[in-house]
XYZ file of C-alpha atoms in Angstrom:
79
model
C 3.231 -11.502 5.858
C 0.489 -9.268 7.250
C 0.207 -5.926 5.519
C -0.562 -2.720 7.347
C -1.016 1.000 6.822
C 2.698 1.620 6.193
C 2.238 0.171 2.722
C -1.500 0.484 1.975
C -3.798 3.350 1.055
C -7.442 2.301 1.289
C -9.929 4.254 -0.825
C -13.688 3.931 -1.237
C -15.318 5.724 -4.147
C -12.267 7.948 -4.560
C -12.041 9.048 -0.927
C -9.951 7.804 1.966
C -11.686 4.930 3.713
C -9.735 3.283 6.537
C -6.522 5.252 5.834
C -6.034 8.261 8.109
C -3.935 11.365 7.481
C -1.450 10.211 10.156
C -1.130 6.809 8.476
C -0.546 8.460 5.108
C 2.197 10.596 6.665
C 3.815 7.447 8.112
C 3.602 5.722 4.745
C 5.486 8.553 3.040
C 7.983 8.768 5.920
C 8.696 5.054 5.421
C 9.110 5.592 1.717
C 11.636 8.380 2.244
C 13.537 6.408 4.877
C 13.805 3.102 3.029
C 16.958 4.097 1.171
C 16.111 2.836 -2.318
C 14.991 6.175 -3.693
C 12.338 4.288 -5.652
C 8.608 3.838 -5.230
C 6.522 1.010 -6.700
C 2.825 1.870 -6.837
C 0.191 -0.835 -7.233
C -3.515 -0.185 -7.740
C -5.881 -3.021 -6.797
C -9.604 -3.052 -6.665
C -12.460 -1.667 -8.649
C -13.582 -4.985 -10.054
C -11.647 -6.915 -7.393
C -12.921 -7.154 -3.837
C -11.031 -5.559 -0.961
C -10.065 -8.948 0.479
C -8.569 -10.131 -2.814
C -6.702 -6.840 -3.287
C -5.254 -7.050 0.229
C -4.291 -10.703 -0.307
C -2.365 -9.764 -3.450
C -0.587 -6.954 -1.595
C 0.314 -9.396 1.198
C 1.709 -11.811 -1.385
C 3.833 -9.129 -3.099
C 5.142 -7.361 0.019
C 7.743 -10.019 0.995
C 9.273 -9.804 -2.484
C 9.887 -6.097 -2.022
C 11.237 -6.549 1.479
C 13.623 -9.314 0.377
C 14.993 -7.558 -2.685
C 14.781 -3.970 -1.379
C 14.487 -2.619 -4.942
C 11.684 -0.131 -4.209
C 9.287 0.897 -1.469
C 5.905 -0.699 -2.211
C 2.727 1.348 -1.961
C -0.525 -0.518 -2.538
C -3.733 1.354 -3.295
C -6.828 -0.674 -2.478
C -9.637 0.994 -4.403
C -13.193 0.105 -3.460
C -15.726 1.342 -5.989
């Protein structure tokens, strides 16, 4: 399942990289609208490349969508 900005915050050296302010607003709007009242935050990166971090997020996203236990937010940190 392709992942997009509604579930990912992309950071490079502690600053927003490909994530825009509008995308961040949409991410939080999605979180508030999902109905679970819960947020699951994952941090990937640092010693893991961006591609591997995104692949892990893509692998985990369907689990959240199927079970609807929490809104997933994946931080991809490039250092």
